[in-house]
Amino acid sequence: MDVLAATSADVHAVLSQRASGPLSGRREQVARTLREFVDANEGARASPNLRDERRDELGGITSLLTDADLPGDQDLALLALKTLKILSRKEDNRRRFGRELCRAVVRLALTHPRASHAVTAEGANVVLNACYEKENVEYVLECGGVEPLVRRVADTGETLRCRSAAAGAVQSVCFQAPGRCRVRDCDGVAALVALMKELDRASVPRDGVAGQFNDDERSMCRARVVGALHNVSADDDAIRLIRACDGVPHLVRALGSDDDGVCGSAAGATQNVSRERASRALFRRGGAVEALTKLLARGCDPATQARAAGALLNILGPDLDDGHSKSGEKARADEGDDASDRGSTGDSSKENDTKKKKLKFIRTRMKTYRTWTNNCYDLEDSYEADSTSAAASAAASAAPP
């Protein structure tokens, strides 16, 4: 760590010198100070600013971001947004953002016609962090920040890094109910599912404006997309859209991810989406029961296990009842008999024994699930708690180490 690197106090002091002349006359001094601060703090794990408990002044960075000359200097704009991203890791700073700063970020990074791909991506990272606070979600909605984020997620000609950052911002926005509604209403669900399909096909553009990308970038993007679907699926209408966009098979695929964050969010999304009867049939036919059972057997963190158990409870609920015959038959009559899709062609007694073993295993996990949820939150609110967990995991990725 460079002990002589610029601190947030140095940044504020330099940016508050408006009386010394216009931005153009102070450009080199401002850029040098911002670059020193960013270089010292860009990695969250080793950031001196993140560990410093003293209050950061936001007036200087707000003054810079609202300067009319800043959009014409994209390099300086990028440094300004990186600085704000670093500052926005702290809860106290996020709570003091206010309407003016949120509007400035949206205008500079998301809606300005001169915004570069890098500036847009960094602005999306700022929105991701800022929207941990409910008030900032409201400000972003007020100034029309959601629509351009969704457009970036959907734009196949955009860089993967920018689309990933936009998906992360959408994930954070979707933690609040008004954010979920706005994302749903501007075709955000379709954009997220389409990007998840691209990632599953490994067909994100490699040439032209999209540039090159690596496995880490793809993994980060997948985690944010699945996390966003987890959060938005707390909305009933969004659940129907996920099914209509053929998102269910891709959620099932994500359940088998080696990334604990991805499979955890996928389990939460599956739990939410499987509340809909039509989706439950798709999950059964798509192998979700097997994937969720394997996820439980992996011994993941308690939150992921609770989501997986909750999803199984939704998908197989009628069969888990001791007197399940009638209710199970009714469910299959309503949703379509999926026995042929499970390949049930052998000896029926053998199949029944296998099924009983599976149900016994799931019932054991259900007891753990119910104990865990009773200690943490009411079962009827579990999908809200899942959204909290997904949003929290997104913030950690907002500022990559």
mmCIF file of C-alpha atoms in Angstrom:
data_model
loop_
_atom_site.group_PDB
_atom_site.id
_atom_site.type_symbol
_atom_site.label_atom_id
_atom_site.label_comp_id
_atom_site.label_asym_id
_atom_site.label_seq_id
_atom_site.Cartn_x
_atom_site.Cartn_y
_atom_site.Cartn_z
ATOM 1 C CA MET A 1 0.000 0.000 0.000
ATOM 2 C CA ASP A 2 1.290 3.440 -0.959
ATOM 3 C CA VAL A 3 1.103 5.551 2.190
ATOM 4 C CA LEU A 4 1.550 8.666 0.094
ATOM 5 C CA ALA A 5 -1.402 7.890 -2.213
ATOM 6 C CA ALA A 6 -4.275 10.347 -2.368
ATOM 7 C CA THR A 7 -7.034 9.921 0.205
ATOM 8 C CA SER A 8 -10.697 10.819 -0.136
ATOM 9 C CA ALA A 9 -9.884 14.033 1.756
ATOM 10 C CA ASP A 10 -7.284 14.892 -0.914
ATOM 11 C CA VAL A 11 -9.817 14.166 -3.647
ATOM 12 C CA HIS A 12 -12.403 16.398 -2.007
ATOM 13 C CA ALA A 13 -9.893 19.211 -1.508
ATOM 14 C CA VAL A 14 -8.860 19.222 -5.171
ATOM 15 C CA LEU A 15 -12.402 18.913 -6.503
ATOM 16 C CA SER A 16 -13.672 21.709 -4.275
ATOM 17 C CA GLN A 17 -11.381 24.314 -5.852
ATOM 18 C CA ARG A 18 -13.947 25.636 -8.277
ATOM 19 C CA ALA A 19 -12.949 29.196 -7.441
ATOM 20 C CA SER A 20 -9.529 28.558 -8.986
ATOM 21 C CA GLY A 21 -11.017 28.306 -12.467
ATOM 22 C CA PRO A 22 -12.942 26.028 -14.847
ATOM 23 C CA LEU A 23 -12.363 22.289 -15.004
ATOM 24 C CA SER A 24 -10.239 22.568 -18.147
ATOM 25 C CA GLY A 25 -7.681 24.666 -16.296
ATOM 26 C CA ARG A 26 -7.381 22.127 -13.454
ATOM 27 C CA ARG A 27 -7.703 18.997 -15.515
ATOM 28 C CA GLU A 28 -4.213 17.538 -14.964
ATOM 29 C CA GLN A 29 -4.246 18.092 -11.204
ATOM 30 C CA VAL A 30 -7.731 16.585 -10.891
ATOM 31 C CA ALA A 31 -6.842 13.574 -13.061
ATOM 32 C CA ARG A 32 -3.612 12.919 -11.174
ATOM 33 C CA THR A 33 -5.343 12.993 -7.774
ATOM 34 C CA LEU A 34 -8.206 10.752 -8.911
ATOM 35 C CA ARG A 35 -5.801 8.280 -10.512
ATOM 36 C CA GLU A 36 -3.747 8.015 -7.321
ATOM 37 C CA PHE A 37 -6.900 7.401 -5.275
ATOM 38 C CA VAL A 38 -8.228 4.779 -7.716
ATOM 39 C CA ASP A 39 -4.906 2.952 -7.972
ATOM 40 C CA ALA A 40 -4.699 2.682 -4.186
ATOM 41 C CA ASN A 41 -8.297 1.548 -3.676
ATOM 42 C CA GLU A 42 -9.630 -0.235 -6.765
ATOM 43 C CA GLY A 43 -9.177 -3.661 -5.189
ATOM 44 C CA ALA A 44 -11.856 -3.869 -2.499
ATOM 45 C CA ARG A 45 -10.015 -6.360 -0.309
ATOM 46 C CA ALA A 46 -6.964 -4.136 0.058
ATOM 47 C CA SER A 47 -8.718 -0.767 -0.092
ATOM 48 C CA PRO A 48 -7.465 1.670 2.604
ATOM 49 C CA ASN A 49 -10.586 3.791 2.079
ATOM 50 C CA LEU A 50 -12.906 0.874 2.811
ATOM 51 C CA ARG A 51 -11.138 0.258 6.123
ATOM 52 C CA ASP A 52 -11.034 3.946 7.042
ATOM 53 C CA GLU A 53 -13.971 4.698 9.343
ATOM 54 C CA ARG A 54 -13.748 8.467 8.900
ATOM 55 C CA ARG A 55 -16.581 10.062 6.975
ATOM 56 C CA ASP A 56 -15.868 10.820 3.302
ATOM 57 C CA GLU A 57 -16.938 14.147 1.881
ATOM 58 C CA LEU A 58 -19.094 13.719 -1.236
ATOM 59 C CA GLY A 59 -19.462 17.370 -2.187
ATOM 60 C CA GLY A 60 -16.340 17.454 -4.344
ATOM 61 C CA ILE A 61 -17.136 14.350 -6.415
ATOM 62 C CA THR A 62 -20.735 15.538 -6.804
ATOM 63 C CA SER A 63 -19.436 18.869 -8.094
ATOM 64 C CA LEU A 64 -17.249 17.101 -10.666
ATOM 65 C CA LEU A 65 -19.934 14.711 -11.866
ATOM 66 C CA THR A 66 -22.389 17.571 -12.397
ATOM 67 C CA ASP A 67 -19.845 19.701 -14.282
ATOM 68 C CA ALA A 68 -21.154 20.431 -17.773
ATOM 69 C CA ASP A 69 -17.684 19.938 -19.273
ATOM 70 C CA LEU A 70 -17.129 16.418 -17.914
ATOM 71 C CA PRO A 71 -18.966 14.420 -20.638
ATOM 72 C CA GLY A 72 -16.511 15.839 -23.162
ATOM 73 C CA ASP A 73 -13.589 14.245 -21.302
ATOM 74 C CA GLN A 74 -14.365 10.544 -21.155
ATOM 75 C CA ASP A 75 -11.045 9.591 -19.551
ATOM 76 C CA LEU A 76 -11.663 11.951 -16.652
ATOM 77 C CA ALA A 77 -15.295 10.844 -16.455
ATOM 78 C CA LEU A 78 -14.116 7.248 -16.095
ATOM 79 C CA LEU A 79 -11.781 8.186 -13.232
ATOM 80 C CA ALA A 80 -14.594 10.117 -11.541
ATOM 81 C CA LEU A 81 -16.961 7.129 -11.717
ATOM 82 C CA LYS A 82 -14.266 4.739 -10.477
ATOM 83 C CA THR A 83 -13.738 7.066 -7.531
ATOM 84 C CA LEU A 84 -17.443 7.130 -6.765
ATOM 85 C CA LYS A 85 -17.655 3.338 -7.063
ATOM 86 C CA ILE A 86 -14.940 3.049 -4.424
ATOM 87 C CA LEU A 87 -16.705 5.516 -2.146
ATOM 88 C CA SER A 88 -20.053 3.767 -2.658
ATOM 89 C CA ARG A 89 -18.764 0.589 -1.030
ATOM 90 C CA LYS A 90 -19.436 2.247 2.317
ATOM 91 C CA GLU A 91 -22.995 2.203 3.625
ATOM 92 C CA ASP A 92 -22.743 5.720 5.069
ATOM 93 C CA ASN A 93 -21.714 7.120 1.693
ATOM 94 C CA ARG A 94 -24.502 5.304 -0.115
ATOM 95 C CA ARG A 95 -27.040 6.689 2.314
ATOM 96 C CA ARG A 96 -25.821 10.225 1.547
ATOM 97 C CA PHE A 97 -25.926 9.891 -2.251
ATOM 98 C CA GLY A 98 -29.135 11.838 -2.714
ATOM 99 C CA ARG A 99 -31.153 12.598 -5.817
ATOM 100 C CA GLU A 100 -28.594 14.928 -7.415
ATOM 101 C CA LEU A 101 -25.743 12.425 -7.388
ATOM 102 C CA CYS A 102 -27.918 9.565 -8.693
ATOM 103 C CA ARG A 103 -29.179 11.775 -11.507
ATOM 104 C CA ALA A 104 -25.633 12.835 -12.378
ATOM 105 C CA VAL A 105 -24.445 9.206 -12.670
ATOM 106 C CA VAL A 106 -27.388 8.196 -14.850
ATOM 107 C CA ARG A 107 -26.972 11.216 -17.105
ATOM 108 C CA LEU A 108 -23.197 10.876 -17.497
ATOM 109 C CA ALA A 109 -22.910 7.096 -17.866
ATOM 110 C CA LEU A 110 -26.238 5.708 -19.028
ATOM 111 C CA THR A 111 -28.097 8.278 -21.121
ATOM 112 C CA HIS A 112 -25.434 10.637 -22.501
ATOM 113 C CA PRO A 113 -24.769 9.977 -26.206
ATOM 114 C CA ARG A 114 -21.004 10.423 -25.771
ATOM 115 C CA ALA A 115 -20.649 7.846 -22.996
ATOM 116 C CA SER A 116 -18.002 5.234 -23.844
ATOM 117 C CA HIS A 117 -18.438 1.522 -23.126
ATOM 118 C CA ALA A 118 -16.045 1.806 -20.181
ATOM 119 C CA VAL A 119 -17.870 4.821 -18.722
ATOM 120 C CA THR A 120 -21.220 3.052 -19.049
ATOM 121 C CA ALA A 121 -19.879 -0.080 -17.330
ATOM 122 C CA GLU A 122 -18.408 1.911 -14.456
ATOM 123 C CA GLY A 123 -21.603 3.915 -14.080
ATOM 124 C CA ALA A 124 -23.562 0.658 -13.873
ATOM 125 C CA ASN A 125 -21.222 -0.521 -11.109
ATOM 126 C CA VAL A 126 -21.952 2.675 -9.189
ATOM 127 C CA VAL A 127 -25.703 2.090 -9.584
ATOM 128 C CA LEU A 128 -25.233 -1.498 -8.403
ATOM 129 C CA ASN A 129 -23.616 -0.314 -5.170
ATOM 130 C CA ALA A 130 -25.841 2.715 -4.646
ATOM 131 C CA CYS A 131 -29.045 0.693 -4.981
ATOM 132 C CA TYR A 132 -28.360 -1.213 -1.819
ATOM 133 C CA GLU A 133 -30.284 1.678 -0.321
ATOM 134 C CA LYS A 134 -34.011 1.884 -1.034
ATOM 135 C CA GLU A 135 -33.940 5.664 -1.500
ATOM 136 C CA ASN A 136 -31.346 5.392 -4.259
ATOM 137 C CA VAL A 137 -33.466 2.842 -6.117
ATOM 138 C CA GLU A 138 -36.270 5.392 -6.073
ATOM 139 C CA TYR A 139 -33.954 8.107 -7.413
ATOM 140 C CA VAL A 140 -32.675 5.856 -10.216
ATOM 141 C CA LEU A 141 -36.265 5.047 -11.182
ATOM 142 C CA GLU A 142 -37.178 8.752 -11.107
ATOM 143 C CA CYS A 143 -34.460 9.764 -13.537
ATOM 144 C CA GLY A 144 -35.067 6.914 -15.995
ATOM 145 C CA GLY A 145 -31.996 4.864 -15.175
ATOM 146 C CA VAL A 146 -33.520 1.381 -15.498
ATOM 147 C CA GLU A 147 -34.410 1.488 -19.191
ATOM 148 C CA PRO A 148 -30.843 2.174 -20.417
ATOM 149 C CA LEU A 149 -29.529 -0.553 -18.124
ATOM 150 C CA VAL A 150 -31.927 -3.071 -19.653
ATOM 151 C CA ARG A 151 -30.944 -1.924 -23.146
ATOM 152 C CA ARG A 152 -27.285 -2.608 -22.307
ATOM 153 C CA VAL A 153 -28.137 -6.101 -21.038
ATOM 154 C CA ALA A 154 -29.997 -6.829 -24.277
ATOM 155 C CA ASP A 155 -27.421 -5.297 -26.656
ATOM 156 C CA THR A 156 -25.465 -8.148 -28.269
ATOM 157 C CA GLY A 157 -23.052 -5.610 -29.771
ATOM 158 C CA GLU A 158 -22.082 -4.288 -26.342
ATOM 159 C CA THR A 159 -18.989 -5.475 -24.463
ATOM 160 C CA LEU A 160 -19.515 -8.391 -22.110
ATOM 161 C CA ARG A 161 -18.052 -6.325 -19.283
ATOM 162 C CA CYS A 162 -20.638 -3.611 -19.850
ATOM 163 C CA ARG A 163 -23.525 -6.078 -20.122
ATOM 164 C CA SER A 164 -22.337 -7.794 -16.954
ATOM 165 C CA ALA A 165 -22.186 -4.507 -15.054
ATOM 166 C CA ALA A 166 -25.657 -3.578 -16.304
ATOM 167 C CA ALA A 167 -27.020 -6.964 -15.206
ATOM 168 C CA GLY A 168 -25.495 -6.420 -11.775
ATOM 169 C CA ALA A 169 -27.163 -3.024 -11.515
ATOM 170 C CA VAL A 170 -30.487 -4.553 -12.569
ATOM 171 C CA GLN A 171 -30.019 -7.231 -9.902
ATOM 172 C CA SER A 172 -29.531 -4.557 -7.249
ATOM 173 C CA VAL A 173 -32.494 -2.484 -8.471
ATOM 174 C CA CYS A 174 -34.706 -5.593 -8.399
ATOM 175 C CA PHE A 175 -34.209 -6.003 -4.680
ATOM 176 C CA GLN A 176 -36.974 -3.420 -4.223
ATOM 177 C CA ALA A 177 -40.520 -4.125 -5.441
ATOM 178 C CA PRO A 178 -40.809 -0.901 -7.518
ATOM 179 C CA GLY A 179 -37.523 -1.814 -9.205
ATOM 180 C CA ARG A 180 -38.789 -5.289 -10.056
ATOM 181 C CA CYS A 181 -41.917 -3.810 -11.594
ATOM 182 C CA ARG A 182 -39.964 -1.336 -13.722
ATOM 183 C CA VAL A 183 -37.523 -3.985 -14.940
ATOM 184 C CA ARG A 184 -40.431 -6.284 -15.783
ATOM 185 C CA ASP A 185 -42.344 -3.564 -17.618
ATOM 186 C CA CYS A 186 -39.416 -2.520 -19.828
ATOM 187 C CA ASP A 187 -38.729 -6.085 -21.038
ATOM 188 C CA GLY A 188 -35.915 -6.656 -18.571
ATOM 189 C CA VAL A 189 -36.891 -10.265 -17.907
ATOM 190 C CA ALA A 190 -36.620 -11.152 -21.587
ATOM 191 C CA ALA A 191 -33.235 -9.394 -21.790
ATOM 192 C CA LEU A 192 -31.878 -11.289 -18.779
ATOM 193 C CA VAL A 193 -33.093 -14.671 -20.032
ATOM 194 C CA ALA A 194 -31.671 -13.971 -23.501
ATOM 195 C CA LEU A 195 -28.248 -13.152 -22.030
ATOM 196 C CA MET A 196 -28.349 -16.288 -19.886
ATOM 197 C CA LYS A 197 -29.055 -18.319 -23.032
ATOM 198 C CA GLU A 198 -26.097 -16.677 -24.783
ATOM 199 C CA LEU A 199 -23.818 -17.554 -21.902
ATOM 200 C CA ASP A 200 -25.074 -21.141 -21.884
ATOM 201 C CA ARG A 201 -24.372 -21.397 -25.602
ATOM 202 C CA ALA A 202 -21.007 -19.665 -25.142
ATOM 203 C CA SER A 203 -22.002 -17.539 -28.130
ATOM 204 C CA VAL A 204 -21.323 -14.044 -26.818
ATOM 205 C CA PRO A 205 -19.678 -12.144 -29.737
ATOM 206 C CA ARG A 206 -15.909 -12.443 -29.783
ATOM 207 C CA ASP A 207 -15.133 -9.940 -32.516
ATOM 208 C CA GLY A 208 -15.766 -6.315 -33.275
ATOM 209 C CA VAL A 209 -17.014 -4.019 -30.551
ATOM 210 C CA ALA A 210 -17.614 -6.872 -28.118
ATOM 211 C CA GLY A 211 -13.890 -7.623 -27.966
ATOM 212 C CA GLN A 212 -12.298 -10.549 -26.173
ATOM 213 C CA PHE A 213 -13.412 -11.919 -22.828
ATOM 214 C CA ASN A 214 -12.221 -14.593 -20.434
ATOM 215 C CA ASP A 215 -13.805 -17.240 -18.263
ATOM 216 C CA ASP A 216 -13.733 -14.991 -15.190
ATOM 217 C CA GLU A 217 -15.727 -12.315 -17.027
ATOM 218 C CA ARG A 218 -18.238 -14.886 -18.222
ATOM 219 C CA SER A 219 -18.572 -16.341 -14.720
ATOM 220 C CA MET A 220 -19.124 -12.900 -13.223
ATOM 221 C CA CYS A 221 -21.743 -12.113 -15.861
ATOM 222 C CA ARG A 222 -23.557 -15.406 -15.272
ATOM 223 C CA ALA A 223 -23.633 -14.822 -11.509
ATOM 224 C CA ARG A 224 -25.172 -11.391 -11.983
ATOM 225 C CA VAL A 225 -27.734 -12.521 -14.555
ATOM 226 C CA VAL A 226 -28.909 -15.458 -12.455
ATOM 227 C CA GLY A 227 -28.918 -13.219 -9.389
ATOM 228 C CA ALA A 228 -31.067 -10.675 -11.211
ATOM 229 C CA LEU A 229 -33.539 -13.399 -12.209
ATOM 230 C CA HIS A 230 -33.578 -14.558 -8.592
ATOM 231 C CA ASN A 231 -34.555 -11.082 -7.410
ATOM 232 C CA VAL A 232 -37.034 -10.228 -10.153
ATOM 233 C CA SER A 233 -38.775 -13.605 -9.753
ATOM 234 C CA ALA A 234 -40.192 -12.374 -6.449
ATOM 235 C CA ASP A 235 -42.749 -10.674 -8.740
ATOM 236 C CA ASP A 236 -45.596 -12.942 -9.883
ATOM 237 C CA ASP A 237 -45.841 -11.444 -13.367
ATOM 238 C CA ALA A 238 -42.095 -11.810 -13.841
ATOM 239 C CA ILE A 239 -42.433 -15.530 -13.074
ATOM 240 C CA ARG A 240 -44.781 -15.955 -16.016
ATOM 241 C CA LEU A 241 -42.378 -14.026 -18.244
ATOM 242 C CA ILE A 242 -39.449 -16.230 -17.234
ATOM 243 C CA ARG A 243 -41.480 -19.285 -18.217
ATOM 244 C CA ALA A 244 -42.712 -17.694 -21.462
ATOM 245 C CA CYS A 245 -39.132 -16.797 -22.445
ATOM 246 C CA ASP A 246 -38.084 -20.436 -21.931
ATOM 247 C CA GLY A 247 -35.957 -19.547 -18.935
ATOM 248 C CA VAL A 248 -36.784 -22.622 -16.853
ATOM 249 C CA PRO A 249 -34.344 -25.041 -18.596
ATOM 250 C CA HIS A 250 -31.534 -22.544 -18.135
ATOM 251 C CA LEU A 251 -32.280 -22.146 -14.433
ATOM 252 C CA VAL A 252 -32.106 -25.945 -14.125
ATOM 253 C CA ARG A 253 -28.743 -25.872 -15.855
ATOM 254 C CA ALA A 254 -27.510 -23.172 -13.479
ATOM 255 C CA LEU A 255 -28.400 -25.403 -10.509
ATOM 256 C CA GLY A 256 -25.465 -27.609 -11.492
ATOM 257 C CA SER A 257 -22.936 -24.773 -11.623
ATOM 258 C CA ASP A 258 -19.632 -25.200 -9.802
ATOM 259 C CA ASP A 259 -19.958 -21.578 -8.667
ATOM 260 C CA ASP A 260 -21.704 -21.554 -5.280
ATOM 261 C CA GLY A 261 -23.083 -18.076 -5.921
ATOM 262 C CA VAL A 262 -24.633 -19.096 -9.231
ATOM 263 C CA CYS A 263 -26.234 -22.310 -7.964
ATOM 264 C CA GLY A 264 -27.455 -20.499 -4.844
ATOM 265 C CA SER A 265 -29.172 -17.800 -6.876
ATOM 266 C CA ALA A 266 -30.500 -20.427 -9.287
ATOM 267 C CA ALA A 267 -31.999 -22.339 -6.351
ATOM 268 C CA GLY A 268 -33.652 -19.149 -5.106
ATOM 269 C CA ALA A 269 -35.023 -18.353 -8.556
ATOM 270 C CA THR A 270 -36.261 -21.936 -8.905
ATOM 271 C CA GLN A 271 -37.981 -21.676 -5.528
ATOM 272 C CA ASN A 272 -39.708 -18.477 -6.635
ATOM 273 C CA VAL A 273 -40.645 -19.548 -10.160
ATOM 274 C CA SER A 274 -41.902 -22.972 -9.017
ATOM 275 C CA ARG A 275 -44.664 -21.233 -7.080
ATOM 276 C CA GLU A 276 -46.455 -21.136 -10.442
ATOM 277 C CA ARG A 277 -48.211 -24.375 -11.380
ATOM 278 C CA ALA A 278 -47.321 -24.272 -15.077
ATOM 279 C CA SER A 279 -43.654 -23.766 -14.241
ATOM 280 C CA ARG A 280 -43.612 -26.666 -11.793
ATOM 281 C CA ALA A 281 -44.402 -29.089 -14.605
ATOM 282 C CA LEU A 282 -41.514 -27.675 -16.665
ATOM 283 C CA PHE A 283 -39.125 -28.016 -13.741
ATOM 284 C CA ARG A 284 -40.117 -31.657 -13.228
ATOM 285 C CA ARG A 285 -39.693 -32.493 -16.887
ATOM 286 C CA GLY A 286 -36.430 -30.572 -17.085
ATOM 287 C CA GLY A 287 -34.630 -32.522 -14.362
ATOM 288 C CA ALA A 288 -34.894 -29.939 -11.586
ATOM 289 C CA VAL A 289 -35.695 -32.555 -8.928
ATOM 290 C CA GLU A 290 -32.466 -34.409 -9.596
ATOM 291 C CA ALA A 291 -30.454 -31.182 -9.796
ATOM 292 C CA LEU A 292 -31.889 -29.841 -6.550
ATOM 293 C CA THR A 293 -31.341 -33.163 -4.777
ATOM 294 C CA LYS A 294 -27.691 -33.148 -5.860
ATOM 295 C CA LEU A 295 -27.390 -29.563 -4.679
ATOM 296 C CA LEU A 296 -28.676 -30.557 -1.249
ATOM 297 C CA ALA A 297 -26.241 -33.466 -1.146
ATOM 298 C CA ARG A 298 -23.328 -31.122 -1.935
ATOM 299 C CA GLY A 299 -23.655 -29.581 1.505
ATOM 300 C CA CYS A 300 -23.701 -25.972 0.348
ATOM 301 C CA ASP A 301 -24.224 -23.023 2.673
ATOM 302 C CA PRO A 302 -27.455 -23.019 4.730
ATOM 303 C CA ALA A 303 -29.132 -20.331 2.608
ATOM 304 C CA THR A 304 -28.607 -22.306 -0.610
ATOM 305 C CA GLN A 305 -29.796 -25.515 1.034
ATOM 306 C CA ALA A 306 -32.904 -23.718 2.301
ATOM 307 C CA ARG A 307 -33.688 -22.443 -1.190
ATOM 308 C CA ALA A 308 -33.125 -25.874 -2.748
ATOM 309 C CA ALA A 309 -35.352 -27.515 -0.163
ATOM 310 C CA GLY A 310 -37.993 -24.823 -0.667
ATOM 311 C CA ALA A 311 -37.899 -25.380 -4.412
ATOM 312 C CA LEU A 312 -38.358 -29.122 -3.922
ATOM 313 C CA LEU A 313 -41.215 -28.417 -1.558
ATOM 314 C CA ASN A 314 -42.895 -26.378 -4.303
ATOM 315 C CA ILE A 315 -42.194 -28.831 -7.114
ATOM 316 C CA LEU A 316 -42.959 -32.048 -5.244
ATOM 317 C CA GLY A 317 -45.203 -30.712 -2.493
ATOM 318 C CA PRO A 318 -48.176 -33.013 -3.196
ATOM 319 C CA ASP A 319 -45.938 -36.102 -3.248
ATOM 320 C CA LEU A 320 -44.308 -35.206 0.060
ATOM 321 C CA ASP A 321 -47.597 -35.480 1.909
ATOM 322 C CA ASP A 322 -48.163 -38.810 3.629
ATOM 323 C CA GLY A 323 -51.521 -39.112 1.911
ATOM 324 C CA HIS A 324 -50.087 -37.954 -1.372
ATOM 325 C CA SER A 325 -51.884 -40.247 -3.815
ATOM 326 C CA LYS A 326 -54.951 -38.140 -4.523
ATOM 327 C CA SER A 327 -53.272 -34.776 -4.380
ATOM 328 C CA GLY A 328 -50.408 -36.047 -6.523
ATOM 329 C CA GLU A 329 -52.785 -37.460 -9.109
ATOM 330 C CA LYS A 330 -54.724 -34.184 -9.198
ATOM 331 C CA ALA A 331 -51.548 -32.192 -9.655
ATOM 332 C CA ARG A 332 -50.476 -34.365 -12.560
ATOM 333 C CA ALA A 333 -53.923 -34.154 -14.101
ATOM 334 C CA ASP A 334 -53.815 -30.379 -13.893
ATOM 335 C CA GLU A 335 -50.258 -29.964 -15.128
ATOM 336 C CA GLY A 336 -49.769 -32.912 -17.470
ATOM 337 C CA ASP A 337 -48.433 -36.402 -16.802
ATOM 338 C CA ASP A 338 -44.669 -36.263 -17.055
ATOM 339 C CA ALA A 339 -43.958 -39.943 -16.335
ATOM 340 C CA SER A 340 -42.794 -40.658 -19.888
ATOM 341 C CA ASP A 341 -40.294 -37.813 -19.726
ATOM 342 C CA ARG A 342 -38.692 -39.420 -16.689
ATOM 343 C CA GLY A 343 -38.205 -42.627 -18.657
ATOM 344 C CA SER A 344 -40.394 -44.798 -16.375
ATOM 345 C CA THR A 345 -40.416 -47.995 -18.408
ATOM 346 C CA GLY A 346 -39.001 -50.565 -15.987
ATOM 347 C CA ASP A 347 -40.433 -52.579 -13.122
ATOM 348 C CA SER A 348 -42.935 -50.395 -11.249
ATOM 349 C CA SER A 349 -42.054 -51.781 -7.811
ATOM 350 C CA LYS A 350 -38.385 -50.965 -8.383
ATOM 351 C CA GLU A 351 -39.312 -47.450 -9.431
ATOM 352 C CA ASN A 352 -41.444 -47.069 -6.324
ATOM 353 C CA ASP A 353 -38.558 -48.170 -4.090
ATOM 354 C CA THR A 354 -36.258 -45.631 -5.733
ATOM 355 C CA LYS A 355 -38.862 -42.934 -5.379
ATOM 356 C CA LYS A 356 -39.366 -43.741 -1.698
ATOM 357 C CA LYS A 357 -35.632 -43.440 -1.062
ATOM 358 C CA LYS A 358 -35.564 -40.057 -2.781
ATOM 359 C CA LEU A 359 -38.572 -38.828 -0.864
ATOM 360 C CA LYS A 360 -37.067 -40.007 2.424
ATOM 361 C CA PHE A 361 -33.897 -38.054 1.663
ATOM 362 C CA ILE A 362 -35.858 -34.959 0.694
ATOM 363 C CA ARG A 363 -38.072 -35.197 3.786
ATOM 364 C CA THR A 364 -34.939 -35.243 5.959
ATOM 365 C CA ARG A 365 -33.699 -32.137 4.221
ATOM 366 C CA MET A 366 -37.111 -30.532 4.608
ATOM 367 C CA LYS A 367 -36.842 -30.871 8.383
ATOM 368 C CA THR A 368 -33.521 -29.020 8.255
ATOM 369 C CA TYR A 369 -35.075 -26.439 5.952
ATOM 370 C CA ARG A 370 -38.044 -25.799 8.232
ATOM 371 C CA THR A 371 -35.798 -25.519 11.296
ATOM 372 C CA TRP A 372 -33.530 -23.075 9.491
ATOM 373 C CA THR A 373 -36.350 -20.912 8.171
ATOM 374 C CA ASN A 374 -38.100 -20.819 11.534
ATOM 375 C CA ASN A 375 -34.928 -19.425 13.059
ATOM 376 C CA CYS A 376 -34.410 -16.822 10.334
ATOM 377 C CA TYR A 377 -37.673 -15.724 8.761
ATOM 378 C CA ASP A 378 -41.264 -16.747 8.189
ATOM 379 C CA LEU A 379 -41.707 -19.387 5.505
ATOM 380 C CA GLU A 380 -44.266 -17.301 3.613
ATOM 381 C CA ASP A 381 -41.677 -14.535 3.212
ATOM 382 C CA SER A 382 -38.830 -16.811 2.169
ATOM 383 C CA TYR A 383 -38.617 -15.520 -1.377
ATOM 384 C CA GLU A 384 -38.167 -11.987 -0.077
ATOM 385 C CA ALA A 385 -35.302 -13.185 2.100
ATOM 386 C CA ASP A 386 -33.827 -14.926 -0.941
ATOM 387 C CA SER A 387 -33.908 -11.618 -2.792
ATOM 388 C CA THR A 388 -31.980 -10.040 0.048
ATOM 389 C CA SER A 389 -29.322 -12.705 -0.196
ATOM 390 C CA ALA A 390 -29.015 -12.321 -3.954
ATOM 391 C CA ALA A 391 -28.705 -8.564 -3.735
ATOM 392 C CA ALA A 392 -26.070 -8.910 -1.051
ATOM 393 C CA SER A 393 -23.987 -11.242 -3.203
ATOM 394 C CA ALA A 394 -24.243 -8.765 -6.058
ATOM 395 C CA ALA A 395 -22.659 -5.993 -4.039
ATOM 396 C CA ALA A 396 -19.588 -7.995 -3.349
ATOM 397 C CA SER A 397 -19.148 -8.360 -7.106
ATOM 398 C CA ALA A 398 -19.764 -4.683 -7.742
ATOM 399 C CA ALA A 399 -16.204 -3.895 -6.825
ATOM 400 C CA PRO A 400 -14.117 -6.893 -7.921
ATOM 401 C CA PRO A 401 -11.051 -7.587 -5.731
#
